[in-house]
């Protein structure tokens, strides 16, 4: 038997081969509208900027002690350069002159810390004595005003002293929580002194080298 020029589409198929090829070409060549494409591009760029900024911020926070020490050493070196230069003019070697400037700063800092600590300790002793007198006076006044006998007045005095002891414990706990912060500050200061020594010793040489680069 003679076959037709065109083979009919299979049963159950509503799309001919030419229509299917045209639809496939259209799908492969389809692109989203320009606005959607632009919004998508800006969105990816924004995500990339946020991720990069988060990484940079995390790195800065991780080395914040080093950055603070470097900044502190740079500021202090501007104050101690005259001292180091004066020692050099007196015949001291650069390392000894830098060490002298750093030691002068340490002496000033330790002296100031001792003065502050002494003042705080002295005032705390006076404050404690005044609080004790105030508690005794308050107990006596309350006992007289309320008509309490000696036993009741003694119980009131014990309650007030227990309250003061609890408040002191709270203050002590708060002070202990500050210890890590103080330790971090001490580390930063020690690192700043280390950097300060080299800035005083070879600061001009390092600056000249940086300018030549």
mmCIF file of C-alpha atoms in Angstrom:
data_model
loop_
_atom_site.group_PDB
_atom_site.id
_atom_site.type_symbol
_atom_site.label_atom_id
_atom_site.label_comp_id
_atom_site.label_asym_id
_atom_site.label_seq_id
_atom_site.Cartn_x
_atom_site.Cartn_y
_atom_site.Cartn_z
ATOM 1 C CA UNK A 1 0.000 0.000 0.000
ATOM 2 C CA UNK A 2 1.094 3.583 -0.703
ATOM 3 C CA UNK A 3 2.053 5.714 2.399
ATOM 4 C CA UNK A 4 0.944 9.363 2.759
ATOM 5 C CA UNK A 5 3.489 12.217 2.408
ATOM 6 C CA UNK A 6 2.889 13.266 6.022
ATOM 7 C CA UNK A 7 2.687 10.838 8.882
ATOM 8 C CA UNK A 8 -0.303 11.671 11.088
ATOM 9 C CA UNK A 9 0.352 12.651 14.725
ATOM 10 C CA UNK A 10 0.091 9.837 17.227
ATOM 11 C CA UNK A 11 -3.191 9.238 18.928
ATOM 12 C CA UNK A 12 -3.695 11.463 21.985
ATOM 13 C CA UNK A 13 -1.183 14.150 20.777
ATOM 14 C CA UNK A 14 -2.589 17.591 19.952
ATOM 15 C CA UNK A 15 0.728 19.257 18.931
ATOM 16 C CA UNK A 16 2.421 18.497 15.626
ATOM 17 C CA UNK A 17 6.180 18.265 15.211
ATOM 18 C CA UNK A 18 6.586 21.737 13.607
ATOM 19 C CA UNK A 19 4.564 23.352 16.403
ATOM 20 C CA UNK A 20 6.607 21.503 19.040
ATOM 21 C CA UNK A 21 9.866 22.662 17.470
ATOM 22 C CA UNK A 22 8.653 26.261 17.346
ATOM 23 C CA UNK A 23 7.549 26.124 20.995
ATOM 24 C CA UNK A 24 10.935 24.709 22.013
ATOM 25 C CA UNK A 25 12.761 27.480 20.179
ATOM 26 C CA UNK A 26 10.616 30.104 21.870
ATOM 27 C CA UNK A 27 11.270 28.653 25.334
ATOM 28 C CA UNK A 28 15.038 28.496 24.752
ATOM 29 C CA UNK A 29 15.132 32.080 23.554
ATOM 30 C CA UNK A 30 12.913 33.470 26.347
ATOM 31 C CA UNK A 31 14.360 36.098 28.678
ATOM 32 C CA UNK A 32 12.699 37.845 31.622
ATOM 33 C CA UNK A 33 11.718 41.494 31.283
ATOM 34 C CA UNK A 34 14.440 44.064 31.789
ATOM 35 C CA UNK A 35 13.030 45.301 35.076
ATOM 36 C CA UNK A 36 13.006 41.847 36.617
ATOM 37 C CA UNK A 37 16.496 41.165 35.280
ATOM 38 C CA UNK A 38 17.786 44.467 36.731
ATOM 39 C CA UNK A 39 16.145 43.851 40.133
ATOM 40 C CA UNK A 40 17.703 40.380 40.268
ATOM 41 C CA UNK A 41 21.151 41.773 39.439
ATOM 42 C CA UNK A 42 20.932 44.484 42.096
ATOM 43 C CA UNK A 43 19.692 41.948 44.647
ATOM 44 C CA UNK A 44 22.699 39.686 44.131
ATOM 45 C CA UNK A 45 25.045 42.655 44.336
ATOM 46 C CA UNK A 46 23.407 43.785 47.588
ATOM 47 C CA UNK A 47 23.772 40.298 49.066
ATOM 48 C CA UNK A 48 27.443 40.235 48.075
ATOM 49 C CA UNK A 49 28.059 43.646 49.687
ATOM 50 C CA UNK A 50 26.335 42.581 52.921
ATOM 51 C CA UNK A 51 28.352 39.350 53.119
ATOM 52 C CA UNK A 52 31.622 41.184 52.432
ATOM 53 C CA UNK A 53 30.793 43.849 55.014
ATOM 54 C CA UNK A 54 29.963 41.205 57.616
ATOM 55 C CA UNK A 55 33.296 39.465 56.987
ATOM 56 C CA UNK A 56 35.235 42.723 57.297
ATOM 57 C CA UNK A 57 33.380 43.669 60.487
ATOM 58 C CA UNK A 58 34.029 40.230 61.963
ATOM 59 C CA UNK A 59 37.732 40.515 61.179
ATOM 60 C CA UNK A 60 37.902 43.976 62.759
ATOM 61 C CA UNK A 61 36.168 42.735 65.891
ATOM 62 C CA UNK A 62 38.545 39.781 66.061
ATOM 63 C CA UNK A 63 41.607 42.056 65.985
ATOM 64 C CA UNK A 64 40.102 44.999 67.842
ATOM 65 C CA UNK A 65 42.671 44.667 70.637
ATOM 66 C CA UNK A 66 45.510 45.005 68.113
ATOM 67 C CA UNK A 67 43.887 47.973 66.396
ATOM 68 C CA UNK A 68 43.248 49.754 69.699
ATOM 69 C CA UNK A 69 46.806 49.052 70.829
ATOM 70 C CA UNK A 70 48.206 50.422 67.560
ATOM 71 C CA UNK A 71 46.072 53.561 67.808
ATOM 72 C CA UNK A 72 46.991 54.085 71.472
ATOM 73 C CA UNK A 73 50.697 53.577 70.784
ATOM 74 C CA UNK A 74 50.595 56.061 67.904
ATOM 75 C CA UNK A 75 48.934 58.717 70.060
ATOM 76 C CA UNK A 76 51.323 58.184 72.971
ATOM 77 C CA UNK A 77 54.376 58.234 70.717
ATOM 78 C CA UNK A 78 53.568 61.824 69.706
ATOM 79 C CA UNK A 79 53.823 62.768 73.390
ATOM 80 C CA UNK A 80 56.986 60.800 74.156
ATOM 81 C CA UNK A 81 59.046 61.582 71.059
ATOM 82 C CA UNK A 82 60.459 64.755 72.707
ATOM 83 C CA UNK A 83 61.561 62.690 75.715
ATOM 84 C CA UNK A 84 63.226 60.109 73.488
ATOM 85 C CA UNK A 85 64.938 62.810 71.428
ATOM 86 C CA UNK A 86 66.183 64.511 74.599
ATOM 87 C CA UNK A 87 67.732 61.249 75.804
ATOM 88 C CA UNK A 88 69.371 60.714 72.417
ATOM 89 C CA UNK A 89 70.886 64.159 72.521
ATOM 90 C CA UNK A 90 72.332 63.230 75.916
ATOM 91 C CA UNK A 91 74.147 60.294 74.323
ATOM 92 C CA UNK A 92 71.663 57.470 74.896
ATOM 93 C CA UNK A 93 71.294 54.825 72.219
ATOM 94 C CA UNK A 94 67.987 54.669 70.311
ATOM 95 C CA UNK A 95 66.847 51.517 72.116
ATOM 96 C CA UNK A 96 67.720 52.942 75.538
ATOM 97 C CA UNK A 97 66.046 56.258 74.716
ATOM 98 C CA UNK A 98 62.871 54.484 73.576
ATOM 99 C CA UNK A 99 62.911 52.332 76.700
ATOM 100 C CA UNK A 100 63.306 55.440 78.859
ATOM 101 C CA UNK A 101 60.243 57.049 77.262
ATOM 102 C CA UNK A 102 58.178 53.894 77.723
ATOM 103 C CA UNK A 103 59.272 53.530 81.355
ATOM 104 C CA UNK A 104 58.356 57.149 82.031
ATOM 105 C CA UNK A 105 54.854 56.441 80.734
ATOM 106 C CA UNK A 106 54.597 53.311 82.884
ATOM 107 C CA UNK A 107 55.729 55.237 85.970
ATOM 108 C CA UNK A 108 53.118 57.941 85.385
ATOM 109 C CA UNK A 109 50.385 55.360 84.819
ATOM 110 C CA UNK A 110 51.279 53.317 87.902
ATOM 111 C CA UNK A 111 51.445 56.440 90.051
ATOM 112 C CA UNK A 112 48.031 57.605 88.884
ATOM 113 C CA UNK A 113 46.554 54.139 89.485
ATOM 114 C CA UNK A 114 47.984 54.021 93.024
ATOM 115 C CA UNK A 115 46.564 57.442 93.834
ATOM 116 C CA UNK A 116 43.118 56.476 92.556
ATOM 117 C CA UNK A 117 43.171 53.123 94.381
ATOM 118 C CA UNK A 118 44.260 54.753 97.627
ATOM 119 C CA UNK A 119 41.513 57.354 97.376
ATOM 120 C CA UNK A 120 38.877 54.705 96.682
ATOM 121 C CA UNK A 121 40.021 52.489 99.570
ATOM 122 C CA UNK A 122 40.109 55.429 101.977
ATOM 123 C CA UNK A 123 36.690 56.651 100.938
ATOM 124 C CA UNK A 124 35.251 53.125 101.088
ATOM 125 C CA UNK A 125 36.433 52.767 104.676
ATOM 126 C CA UNK A 126 34.867 56.088 105.588
ATOM 127 C CA UNK A 127 31.653 55.198 103.759
ATOM 128 C CA UNK A 128 31.418 51.859 105.572
ATOM 129 C CA UNK A 129 31.912 53.574 108.946
ATOM 130 C CA UNK A 130 29.267 56.186 108.111
ATOM 131 C CA UNK A 131 26.838 53.461 107.001
ATOM 132 C CA UNK A 132 27.396 51.577 110.265
ATOM 133 C CA UNK A 133 26.671 54.705 112.274
ATOM 134 C CA UNK A 134 23.621 55.399 110.139
ATOM 135 C CA UNK A 135 22.288 51.886 110.704
ATOM 136 C CA UNK A 136 22.710 52.229 114.474
ATOM 137 C CA UNK A 137 21.028 55.620 114.472
ATOM 138 C CA UNK A 138 18.210 54.343 112.245
ATOM 139 C CA UNK A 139 17.624 51.363 114.520
ATOM 140 C CA UNK A 140 17.507 53.564 117.603
ATOM 141 C CA UNK A 141 15.151 56.067 115.971
ATOM 142 C CA UNK A 142 12.824 53.357 114.641
ATOM 143 C CA UNK A 143 12.811 51.614 118.002
ATOM 144 C CA UNK A 144 11.855 54.821 119.772
ATOM 145 C CA UNK A 145 9.265 55.801 117.159
ATOM 146 C CA UNK A 146 7.601 52.384 117.033
ATOM 147 C CA UNK A 147 7.908 51.696 120.723
ATOM 148 C CA UNK A 148 9.985 48.542 120.256
ATOM 149 C CA UNK A 149 11.674 46.807 123.116
ATOM 150 C CA UNK A 150 15.364 45.868 123.117
ATOM 151 C CA UNK A 151 14.791 42.445 121.519
ATOM 152 C CA UNK A 152 12.672 43.795 118.704
ATOM 153 C CA UNK A 153 15.139 46.611 118.151
ATOM 154 C CA UNK A 154 17.967 44.058 117.968
ATOM 155 C CA UNK A 155 16.008 42.014 115.395
ATOM 156 C CA UNK A 156 15.443 45.157 113.322
ATOM 157 C CA UNK A 157 19.133 45.959 113.514
ATOM 158 C CA UNK A 158 20.036 42.451 112.302
ATOM 159 C CA UNK A 159 17.618 42.695 109.387
ATOM 160 C CA UNK A 160 19.070 46.023 108.289
ATOM 161 C CA UNK A 161 22.617 44.677 108.518
ATOM 162 C CA UNK A 162 21.629 41.574 106.530
ATOM 163 C CA UNK A 163 20.159 43.843 103.874
ATOM 164 C CA UNK A 164 23.409 45.812 103.705
ATOM 165 C CA UNK A 165 25.409 42.583 103.484
ATOM 166 C CA UNK A 166 23.241 41.407 100.581
ATOM 167 C CA UNK A 167 23.764 44.725 98.812
ATOM 168 C CA UNK A 168 27.520 44.398 99.318
ATOM 169 C CA UNK A 169 27.451 40.899 97.799
ATOM 170 C CA UNK A 170 25.636 42.259 94.763
ATOM 171 C CA UNK A 171 28.265 44.973 94.372
ATOM 172 C CA UNK A 172 31.042 42.405 94.707
ATOM 173 C CA UNK A 173 29.439 40.166 92.071
ATOM 174 C CA UNK A 174 29.189 43.106 89.706
ATOM 175 C CA UNK A 175 32.836 43.947 90.311
ATOM 176 C CA UNK A 176 33.860 40.374 89.502
ATOM 177 C CA UNK A 177 32.009 40.551 86.211
ATOM 178 C CA UNK A 178 34.206 43.499 85.245
ATOM 179 C CA UNK A 179 37.381 41.410 85.668
ATOM 180 C CA UNK A 180 37.392 40.066 82.053
ATOM 181 C CA UNK A 181 37.034 43.607 80.723
ATOM 182 C CA UNK A 182 39.901 44.786 82.909
ATOM 183 C CA UNK A 183 42.033 41.864 81.728
ATOM 184 C CA UNK A 184 41.363 42.746 78.089
ATOM 185 C CA UNK A 185 42.252 46.376 78.774
ATOM 186 C CA UNK A 186 45.489 45.309 80.471
ATOM 187 C CA UNK A 187 46.382 43.171 77.456
ATOM 188 C CA UNK A 188 45.690 46.082 75.119
ATOM 189 C CA UNK A 189 47.865 48.422 77.209
ATOM 190 C CA UNK A 190 50.735 45.908 77.324
ATOM 191 C CA UNK A 191 50.586 45.473 73.543
ATOM 192 C CA UNK A 192 50.450 49.248 73.121
ATOM 193 C CA UNK A 193 53.621 49.621 75.200
ATOM 194 C CA UNK A 194 55.346 47.008 73.057
ATOM 195 C CA UNK A 195 54.400 48.851 69.857
ATOM 196 C CA UNK A 196 55.290 52.174 71.457
ATOM 197 C CA UNK A 197 58.847 51.027 72.101
ATOM 198 C CA UNK A 198 59.443 50.289 68.418
ATOM 199 C CA UNK A 199 57.728 53.500 67.312
ATOM 200 C CA UNK A 200 60.029 55.536 69.531
ATOM 201 C CA UNK A 201 63.082 53.550 68.451
ATOM 202 C CA UNK A 202 62.542 53.231 64.688
ATOM 203 C CA UNK A 203 59.479 55.366 64.007
ATOM 204 C CA UNK A 204 61.238 57.794 61.681
ATOM 205 C CA UNK A 205 62.891 54.972 59.758
ATOM 206 C CA UNK A 206 59.598 53.128 59.315
ATOM 207 C CA UNK A 207 57.875 56.326 58.167
ATOM 208 C CA UNK A 208 60.605 57.068 55.616
ATOM 209 C CA UNK A 209 60.401 53.509 54.290
ATOM 210 C CA UNK A 210 56.613 53.812 53.964
ATOM 211 C CA UNK A 211 56.926 57.055 52.005
ATOM 212 C CA UNK A 212 59.449 55.533 49.619
ATOM 213 C CA UNK A 213 57.006 52.714 48.815
#
